[in-house]
XYZ file of C-alpha atoms in Angstrom:
622
model
C -124.137 24.873 22.205
C -121.239 26.482 24.461
C -123.539 27.484 26.888
C -125.089 24.370 27.551
C -121.630 22.674 27.856
C -120.355 25.108 30.138
C -123.493 24.435 32.289
C -122.664 20.716 32.338
C -119.081 21.189 33.486
C -120.538 23.403 35.964
C -122.960 20.595 37.028
C -120.137 18.353 36.902
C -117.699 20.356 39.292
C -120.716 20.845 42.097
C -121.088 17.060 42.372
C -116.954 16.685 42.610
C -117.176 19.175 44.659
C -119.706 17.262 46.899
C -117.895 14.306 47.030
C -115.098 15.730 48.146
C -116.918 16.930 51.341
C -118.189 13.648 52.064
C -120.884 12.943 54.457
C -121.334 12.860 58.151
C -121.557 9.409 59.881
C -121.949 8.694 63.623
C -122.201 5.982 66.012
C -121.559 4.740 69.785
C -118.717 2.377 70.714
C -119.533 0.127 73.668
C -117.669 -3.103 75.373
C -118.945 -6.328 73.961
C -118.494 -8.143 77.242
C -120.416 -5.558 79.355
C -122.641 -3.299 76.798
C -120.671 -0.350 78.655
C -119.928 3.106 76.553
C -116.289 3.364 75.999
C -115.292 7.093 76.154
C -111.650 8.266 74.538
C -112.026 4.897 71.575
C -109.953 6.522 68.531
C -111.814 5.789 65.388
C -109.324 6.802 62.007
C -110.290 6.445 58.285
C -107.821 3.580 57.331
C -104.875 4.695 55.919
C -104.706 7.949 56.489
C -103.980 10.256 59.624
C -107.256 11.461 59.741
C -109.937 10.989 62.387
C -111.858 11.381 65.535
C -112.212 10.217 69.330
C -115.394 8.949 71.054
C -116.892 10.808 73.741
C -117.769 10.358 77.273
C -120.703 8.459 76.397
C -118.956 6.624 73.819
C -120.631 8.531 70.728
C -118.155 9.968 67.691
C -119.536 11.632 64.489
C -117.112 11.641 61.618
C -116.515 13.106 57.852
C -116.041 10.223 55.091
C -114.996 11.744 51.605
C -116.429 8.175 50.257
C -118.704 4.985 50.299
C -115.579 2.311 50.581
C -114.201 3.674 53.888
C -112.849 1.346 56.272
C -113.178 2.671 59.508
C -110.323 1.265 62.314
C -111.490 1.168 66.134
C -108.618 1.432 68.187
C -108.411 1.297 72.396
C -105.931 0.447 74.719
C -106.923 -3.181 76.638
C -109.273 -4.194 73.610
C -108.437 -5.519 69.736
C -108.348 -3.002 67.099
C -111.197 -3.435 65.051
C -111.937 -2.247 60.618
C -115.546 -1.519 59.759
C -116.539 -0.984 56.224
C -119.549 1.353 55.822
C -120.378 1.400 53.000
C -123.644 3.452 53.068
C -124.287 3.669 56.184
C -125.235 6.657 58.272
C -125.064 5.307 61.692
C -122.394 2.476 62.521
C -122.254 1.075 66.374
C -119.265 -0.519 67.273
C -118.529 -2.818 69.729
C -115.098 -4.202 71.178
C -113.922 -7.137 72.684
C -111.085 -6.714 75.125
C -107.666 -7.505 74.432
C -106.334 -10.134 76.819
C -102.972 -10.091 75.654
C -102.410 -6.878 75.228
C -102.960 -6.320 78.475
C -100.033 -8.631 79.459
C -97.213 -7.605 77.506
C -95.829 -4.461 76.342
C -92.117 -3.875 75.070
C -90.491 -0.842 74.828
C -88.483 0.282 71.894
C -85.028 1.494 72.060
C -83.891 5.135 73.962
C -83.412 6.091 69.775
C -87.793 6.532 70.302
C -87.549 8.296 73.481
C -89.296 11.908 73.489
C -87.820 13.962 76.259
C -89.698 16.079 78.275
C -89.156 19.671 78.921
C -89.600 20.178 82.879
C -88.584 22.528 85.455
C -86.926 20.692 88.206
C -88.209 21.584 92.199
C -86.366 23.509 93.891
C -84.684 25.296 91.332
C -85.567 27.745 88.497
C -83.477 25.633 85.596
C -85.479 24.193 82.580
C -83.899 21.242 81.781
C -85.090 18.087 79.654
C -86.199 14.320 81.668
C -86.095 11.220 80.153
C -89.272 9.573 80.956
C -88.763 5.605 79.352
C -87.573 2.521 80.238
C -84.435 0.891 79.108
C -83.871 -0.130 75.816
C -85.259 -3.480 74.269
C -86.301 -4.720 77.248
C -89.493 -6.442 77.237
C -92.303 -6.315 80.738
C -95.070 -8.993 81.343
C -98.099 -8.179 83.629
C -97.507 -11.749 85.273
C -93.957 -10.931 86.264
C -93.636 -7.820 87.043
C -92.275 -7.164 89.536
C -91.018 -10.754 89.771
C -92.843 -11.354 93.084
C -96.198 -10.004 94.026
C -95.813 -7.130 96.354
C -98.651 -5.679 96.811
C -99.280 -4.533 100.576
C -102.814 -4.051 102.568
C -103.556 -2.871 105.977
C -104.017 -5.422 108.615
C -107.757 -5.200 109.233
C -108.794 -6.667 112.685
C -112.902 -7.080 112.184
C -114.930 -5.077 114.535
C -117.029 -7.229 117.339
C -120.062 -7.242 119.146
C -120.175 -4.565 121.909
C -122.413 -4.691 125.483
C -124.664 -1.993 125.010
C -125.005 -1.338 128.859
C -121.043 -1.001 129.179
C -120.028 0.282 126.045
C -122.792 2.812 124.326
C -121.184 4.947 122.671
C -120.095 3.992 119.106
C -117.916 7.263 117.413
C -116.360 6.684 113.871
C -115.482 9.338 110.777
C -117.336 9.034 107.270
C -115.332 6.787 104.699
C -116.020 8.106 101.327
C -113.792 5.969 99.720
C -114.270 3.383 96.840
C -111.242 1.606 96.337
C -111.207 -1.540 97.765
C -114.689 -2.653 95.866
C -112.753 -1.490 92.237
C -109.647 -3.490 93.545
C -111.719 -6.803 94.515
C -112.695 -6.538 91.013
C -109.828 -6.487 89.876
C -108.858 -10.071 91.476
C -112.454 -11.597 90.424
C -111.951 -10.560 87.094
C -108.868 -12.277 86.853
C -110.414 -15.387 88.265
C -108.610 -14.732 91.907
C -110.103 -14.517 95.113
C -108.759 -11.234 96.914
C -106.304 -10.814 99.999
C -108.839 -10.752 102.763
C -107.351 -7.458 104.238
C -108.076 -6.116 100.754
C -111.912 -6.179 101.194
C -112.886 -3.169 103.400
C -116.743 -3.684 103.698
C -117.698 -0.058 103.976
C -115.543 0.966 100.776
C -117.461 -1.747 99.174
C -120.567 -0.341 100.363
C -119.589 3.067 99.754
C -118.977 2.572 95.612
C -122.584 2.141 95.027
C -124.927 5.610 95.144
C -128.251 5.163 96.474
C -131.614 7.059 96.462
C -131.422 9.478 99.732
C -133.787 12.627 99.941
C -131.260 15.669 99.284
C -130.787 18.328 102.287
C -133.389 20.991 103.287
C -131.924 23.146 105.941
C -128.886 24.842 106.390
C -126.652 21.736 106.539
C -124.977 20.134 103.448
C -126.258 16.880 103.734
C -129.243 14.624 104.481
C -129.756 12.186 107.484
C -131.787 8.769 106.871
C -131.906 5.791 108.736
C -134.097 2.725 108.842
C -134.257 -0.787 110.584
C -135.404 -4.165 109.655
C -134.727 -7.515 110.123
C -130.717 -8.943 109.715
C -131.189 -11.096 106.344
C -128.346 -13.329 107.041
C -129.593 -13.357 111.191
C -133.486 -13.133 111.425
C -132.852 -13.012 115.250
C -131.051 -9.535 114.936
C -131.753 -6.261 113.659
C -130.051 -4.289 111.369
C -129.811 -0.471 111.287
C -128.946 1.383 107.756
C -127.571 5.230 108.398
C -127.468 7.228 104.611
C -126.212 10.612 104.337
C -126.893 12.608 101.041
C -124.211 15.215 100.175
C -125.852 18.556 98.020
C -126.146 18.038 94.496
C -124.656 21.329 93.043
C -124.455 21.332 88.999
C -120.758 21.417 87.735
C -121.740 24.657 86.048
C -122.241 25.930 89.183
C -119.306 24.224 91.206
C -116.270 27.307 92.146
C -113.376 27.415 89.890
C -110.833 24.808 90.205
C -106.994 24.440 90.804
C -105.698 21.195 89.618
C -102.383 20.020 90.174
C -102.135 16.466 88.513
C -99.531 14.734 90.373
C -98.787 11.803 88.060
C -95.707 9.017 89.264
C -94.016 8.378 85.487
C -91.365 5.996 87.063
C -90.358 2.366 85.292
C -92.855 0.732 87.453
C -96.155 2.688 85.748
C -94.709 1.506 82.312
C -97.355 -1.294 81.848
C -101.321 -0.712 80.036
C -102.908 -0.366 83.179
C -101.205 2.321 84.697
C -99.634 5.281 83.025
C -101.321 5.066 79.917
C -104.546 4.760 81.608
C -103.502 7.652 83.799
C -103.341 9.751 80.289
C -106.411 8.100 79.433
C -108.083 9.232 82.500
C -107.001 12.726 82.540
C -108.256 13.288 79.559
C -111.703 12.645 80.472
C -111.248 14.910 83.120
C -110.016 17.640 80.611
C -113.096 17.592 78.445
C -114.193 18.556 81.604
C -113.465 21.466 83.004
C -114.057 25.164 82.403
C -112.462 28.120 81.388
C -112.123 29.201 84.901
C -110.294 26.064 86.090
C -106.691 25.632 86.022
C -104.767 22.797 85.679
C -100.585 22.155 86.412
C -98.863 18.575 85.318
C -96.387 17.846 87.869
C -94.559 14.859 87.288
C -91.814 12.285 89.398
C -89.344 9.613 88.980
C -85.986 9.895 89.824
C -86.706 13.713 90.401
C -89.649 16.016 90.559
C -90.929 18.323 87.773
C -93.696 21.011 86.584
C -94.340 20.419 83.658
C -97.501 22.423 82.918
C -97.663 25.275 84.928
C -101.263 26.213 85.680
C -103.352 26.260 82.393
C -106.578 27.150 81.829
C -109.381 25.135 81.052
C -110.122 26.731 77.646
C -106.973 25.825 77.025
C -107.390 21.912 76.444
C -105.103 21.118 73.228
C -101.992 22.715 75.703
C -103.171 20.282 78.556
C -103.722 17.368 76.214
C -100.475 18.078 74.682
C -98.439 17.981 78.128
C -100.437 14.689 79.309
C -100.115 13.031 75.848
C -96.001 13.748 75.867
C -95.623 11.374 79.816
C -93.605 8.292 79.577
C -92.227 6.553 82.326
C -88.679 5.607 83.444
C -86.606 5.492 86.655
C -87.375 5.325 90.689
C -89.645 6.859 92.586
C -89.371 10.412 94.301
C -92.985 10.299 95.601
C -92.277 13.037 98.464
C -90.495 15.364 96.398
C -93.378 15.054 93.856
C -95.749 15.853 97.038
C -93.660 18.692 98.247
C -93.829 20.643 94.474
C -97.543 19.612 93.492
C -98.840 21.468 96.610
C -96.207 24.270 96.225
C -97.975 24.764 92.419
C -101.428 25.003 94.019
C -100.019 26.639 96.624
C -99.329 29.565 94.511
C -101.930 29.496 92.132
C -104.392 29.221 95.464
C -108.771 30.401 94.416
C -110.066 31.586 97.511
C -113.288 29.596 97.965
C -112.527 27.547 95.161
C -111.399 24.159 94.595
C -107.638 23.529 95.334
C -106.713 20.167 94.962
C -103.663 18.104 94.288
C -104.312 14.965 92.404
C -101.899 12.475 92.951
C -101.825 8.877 90.616
C -99.182 5.999 91.146
C -99.094 2.530 92.319
C -98.008 4.191 95.551
C -94.275 2.380 95.292
C -92.100 5.368 96.262
C -88.563 4.480 96.963
C -86.252 7.757 96.637
C -85.866 10.358 99.331
C -89.083 10.517 101.871
C -90.874 7.185 101.243
C -91.504 5.688 104.773
C -95.362 5.843 105.593
C -94.393 7.552 108.791
C -92.904 9.871 106.934
C -95.370 10.586 104.290
C -98.097 10.764 106.380
C -96.514 13.282 108.401
C -95.678 15.650 105.346
C -99.607 15.079 104.027
C -100.699 16.228 107.267
C -98.301 19.084 107.731
C -99.712 19.803 103.523
C -103.436 19.772 104.653
C -103.691 22.729 106.621
C -102.342 24.972 103.556
C -106.393 24.402 102.745
C -105.361 22.185 99.587
C -107.562 18.736 98.946
C -106.022 15.843 98.031
C -107.521 12.861 95.612
C -105.453 9.727 95.850
C -106.339 7.178 92.944
C -104.485 4.051 92.816
C -103.441 2.135 89.607
C -102.090 -1.404 88.838
C -101.286 -4.589 89.682
C -98.374 -6.812 91.771
C -97.069 -3.786 93.152
C -99.896 -1.604 94.499
C -99.262 -0.284 97.696
C -102.797 0.019 98.755
C -101.984 0.827 102.182
C -100.054 3.172 101.677
C -102.777 5.060 99.447
C -105.320 4.780 102.156
C -103.403 6.293 104.485
C -101.982 9.690 102.348
C -105.744 10.132 101.874
C -106.788 9.893 104.984
C -104.145 12.112 106.042
C -104.675 14.813 103.400
C -108.370 15.395 103.591
C -108.801 13.512 100.722
C -110.420 10.421 99.137
C -109.199 7.319 97.665
C -110.813 5.326 94.520
C -108.881 2.947 92.669
C -108.463 3.095 88.905
C -108.708 -0.706 87.237
C -110.024 0.670 83.580
C -111.158 3.503 81.215
C -114.351 2.999 82.913
C -113.861 3.436 86.380
C -111.712 6.210 85.284
C -115.278 7.339 83.803
C -116.803 7.081 86.688
C -114.267 9.045 88.763
C -113.462 11.978 86.588
C -116.822 12.086 85.150
C -120.109 10.723 86.278
C -119.017 11.417 90.301
C -117.355 14.868 89.266
C -118.276 17.107 91.907
C -118.233 14.950 94.279
C -114.788 13.145 93.655
C -113.468 16.611 93.202
C -115.266 19.729 95.179
C -115.517 19.103 99.201
C -118.926 20.488 100.348
C -117.927 19.156 104.375
C -114.642 17.881 105.866
C -114.256 16.414 108.933
C -117.690 14.324 109.486
C -117.758 11.806 112.522
C -120.843 10.166 114.181
C -121.064 9.331 117.306
C -124.302 6.434 117.853
C -125.230 6.292 122.122
C -127.493 3.381 122.275
C -130.480 2.754 124.356
C -129.227 -0.317 127.053
C -133.360 -0.986 127.532
C -133.516 -1.695 123.514
C -130.574 -2.827 122.921
C -128.152 -5.405 124.012
C -125.517 -5.488 122.069
C -124.414 -3.952 118.383
C -121.614 -4.062 115.868
C -120.561 -1.421 113.284
C -119.485 -3.814 109.763
C -116.780 -2.109 108.691
C -114.493 1.387 109.334
C -112.806 -0.664 111.481
C -109.518 2.046 110.112
C -112.312 4.640 110.609
C -112.786 4.051 114.496
C -112.724 6.421 116.723
C -112.172 7.336 120.677
C -115.689 8.779 122.246
C -113.475 11.820 123.320
C -112.521 12.136 120.033
C -116.110 13.328 118.619
C -115.885 16.743 120.273
C -112.469 17.711 119.597
C -112.158 19.764 116.318
C -108.474 19.494 116.227
C -108.896 15.582 114.905
C -109.136 15.206 111.840
C -111.602 13.168 109.758
C -113.277 11.894 106.487
C -114.181 14.720 103.639
C -117.784 14.750 101.826
C -117.758 16.070 98.146
C -121.154 17.543 96.423
C -123.464 14.811 95.733
C -121.741 11.994 97.717
C -123.421 9.108 99.908
C -122.217 7.601 102.312
C -123.725 4.910 104.388
C -122.988 2.974 107.292
C -124.725 -0.397 108.403
C -124.776 -1.598 112.233
C -126.165 -5.253 113.733
C -128.007 -5.024 116.384
C -128.937 -7.483 119.111
C -132.353 -6.363 120.604
C -132.746 -6.616 124.225
C -134.427 -9.693 125.074
C -134.395 -11.664 122.243
C -133.209 -15.227 121.711
C -130.418 -14.499 119.208
C -127.040 -16.510 120.382
C -124.952 -13.685 118.818
C -122.623 -13.353 121.735
C -120.295 -10.964 123.061
C -116.739 -10.703 125.009
C -117.121 -11.567 128.815
C -116.049 -8.724 130.918
C -115.874 -8.923 134.741
C -118.631 -6.917 136.869
C -116.624 -3.225 137.838
C -115.619 -3.900 141.640
C -116.361 0.421 142.844
C -118.692 1.463 140.652
C -122.366 0.662 139.495
C -124.226 1.635 136.120
C -127.910 2.304 136.799
C -130.144 2.857 133.682
C -132.396 6.012 134.030
C -135.852 5.452 134.142
C -136.593 7.333 130.924
C -134.720 4.343 128.700
C -137.520 2.157 129.450
C -140.162 4.168 128.572
C -138.977 6.021 125.113
C -139.630 4.270 121.657
C -135.876 5.781 121.132
C -132.989 2.406 120.580
C -130.153 5.692 120.234
C -129.332 8.788 119.896
C -127.519 9.906 116.544
C -125.248 12.485 117.035
C -123.150 14.465 113.679
C -120.412 16.929 113.781
C -118.767 18.272 110.610
C -116.940 21.459 109.816
C -117.355 23.690 106.502
C -114.773 23.200 104.045
C -112.536 26.282 104.638
C -113.909 26.042 108.796
C -112.126 25.590 112.300
C -115.195 24.921 113.906
C -117.650 22.032 113.622
C -121.260 22.140 113.992
C -123.399 19.195 115.382
C -126.606 17.374 114.246
C -128.504 15.963 116.077
C -131.764 12.847 115.703
C -133.134 10.186 117.050
C -134.051 6.019 115.953
C -137.080 4.819 117.205
C -138.250 0.987 117.927
C -139.902 0.706 114.862
C -138.577 -1.893 112.672
C -139.651 -1.762 108.827
C -141.000 -5.805 107.493
C -138.524 -7.285 106.133
C -140.703 -7.472 102.518
C -140.989 -3.473 102.717
C -137.651 -2.650 103.174
C -136.496 -0.250 100.329
C -134.224 -0.898 97.727
C -131.069 1.212 99.748
C -131.718 -1.649 103.148
C -131.274 -4.575 100.584
C -129.148 -3.553 98.272
C -126.561 -2.111 100.993
C -127.005 -5.342 102.674
C -126.136 -8.069 99.477
C -122.572 -5.908 99.156
C -122.171 -6.141 103.241
C -122.986 -9.965 103.324
C -120.899 -10.383 100.090
C -117.943 -8.436 101.847
C -118.178 -10.772 105.040
C -118.258 -13.811 102.992
C -115.172 -12.432 101.242
C -113.638 -12.074 104.457
C -115.078 -15.243 106.078
C -116.210 -13.085 108.545
C -117.494 -14.999 111.480
C -120.225 -13.107 111.790
C -121.522 -13.851 108.335
C -124.192 -15.964 110.130
C -126.529 -17.495 107.222
C -125.043 -15.553 104.609
C -124.892 -17.424 101.255
C -123.998 -16.421 97.471
C -127.386 -17.601 96.765
C -128.899 -15.179 99.190
C -126.771 -12.295 98.384
C -127.433 -12.679 94.793
C -131.609 -12.426 95.450
C -131.596 -9.500 97.522
C -129.168 -7.868 95.194
C -131.171 -8.764 92.183
C -134.593 -7.268 93.993
C -132.915 -4.140 95.029
C -131.630 -3.005 91.709
C -133.473 -0.021 91.444
C -132.819 2.349 88.390
C -129.286 1.224 87.802
C -128.742 4.344 85.282
C -124.980 3.454 84.922
C -124.729 -0.286 85.331
C -122.445 -0.679 88.599
C -125.612 -2.681 90.216
C -125.801 -5.261 87.341
C -121.945 -5.467 87.643
C -121.458 -6.363 90.886
C -124.852 -8.864 90.367
C -122.290 -10.396 88.154
C -119.525 -10.390 90.058
C -121.823 -12.178 92.977
C -122.012 -15.225 89.989
C -118.437 -15.269 89.506
C -118.066 -14.913 93.328
C -119.627 -18.271 94.233
C -117.690 -20.150 91.746
C -114.492 -19.031 93.331
C -115.817 -20.268 96.844
C -115.873 -23.573 98.377
C -119.290 -22.121 100.756
C -122.287 -22.516 98.192
């Protein structure tokens, strides 16, 4: 009898132990509107401190102690959701955007502040920096700042040029894509973007294209395609595509990164510092043991929050990021100096040495004028440290300043308006964003006047170069990252065309005449394309040359690359109300884009298609 009692007791204890250990469930968290996966969502057992968070693909797994457990899903900018698990093994959840929480946030009093230990720039002193806003101050995004102070550089749209009088077209590549995500932000708010916020080349280059990988010694391939221009049937459209060499993440050189984070008062709202922190956490998850990260912050002063730390010590890096709070004025120049100093102290020869600046660009202390900041960046770029500039926020975004800093600092510029854009920059495009395979990349096209009457480069206005600067290795130009694609479009008026496209009238020269080479008429070449680039640590450029033949592809046989880039270009011209938009309409843009969606693995193209539908509602032109 006693033996049976012991056996029964043992079975009971085993059952209780199994119940205590619980069971594992898993699932995926997605955006209810777009269907995109949400990384970084907090998943917590209600009434406890136990929980986890979703990975870069929006997936999670968690152990439950009993069937009646309730899971709480929380994420910045979304409504919190509670889900009863029951006996389910898979719990997939959709979260609805919380418009109200993105419009208002209240700062608690100083009693709840956290004081962050930092090393003050220029000293050996470690002190505490208070990084929060004044007590009981309520911020509303519609009224912070009181007036919209966003700033964009004026764009003088490029015009058609006579191929006989101006046969050369020279420009720097542009891998920035900030304009597209910024335009998207305006459209999602039901507003038309400012004209100068629309940089067509950046909209085109937001998307990746299916170009072949390079096969020779050059770090990228060159692809061209010629066909009928969709918005002007009498003209042709030339598509030029560059494809950077793909490098697997585990084969990338060691990274020496410095996160330079603006923690001034203007960065307090949810779409600024909280989003910065969420984005950097995604990046930290991608780091390898050989990678190093340091964190520099700046508000009224600049300070070192985290010295260079190995990627294998992710908890320490995450803790430093989580400690950041916003408050104070903005000493951007001092922060830049300290960040470059820290990067140089941990410089990795042959590695990826880079400062990643996150800010709204609203610098107001110390070195703060555009010209001073540009000279500072130009001086620092000679150190071999590259620069990535990430813009955040609404109402006071200094887009013009951020773009110029990236241009002058051998870097790239992106605007991050939500966590999915942060995932695109830090996870999906990790190599291209952070590892340069070629710098100072320039293109020069020589048009054959016997075949081409006139031409116009679409976009790239702020990347135009003087013809003689193509061969000048001291002239700075755009840089290309691993796996990056760069696309440029020219609208061409063929010689002998009935096109009504006009070029500017210039009187004939009095003292010299220009004669065409007889070979110009006998060749089938419409242009010669030359390209110069330098190795990431090189000082002397290398030259690539190719030609484009007068062999246009029928409109119905063009590639997805051609049609989708044309759709984005036409959309940009409509948003700018360009005088060169020809017969472009939003329905035409929609048809081009829908016919060229392709595989669209990440859903960026379908998002564009949905935006085009909203654009037509905001436009007087149907």
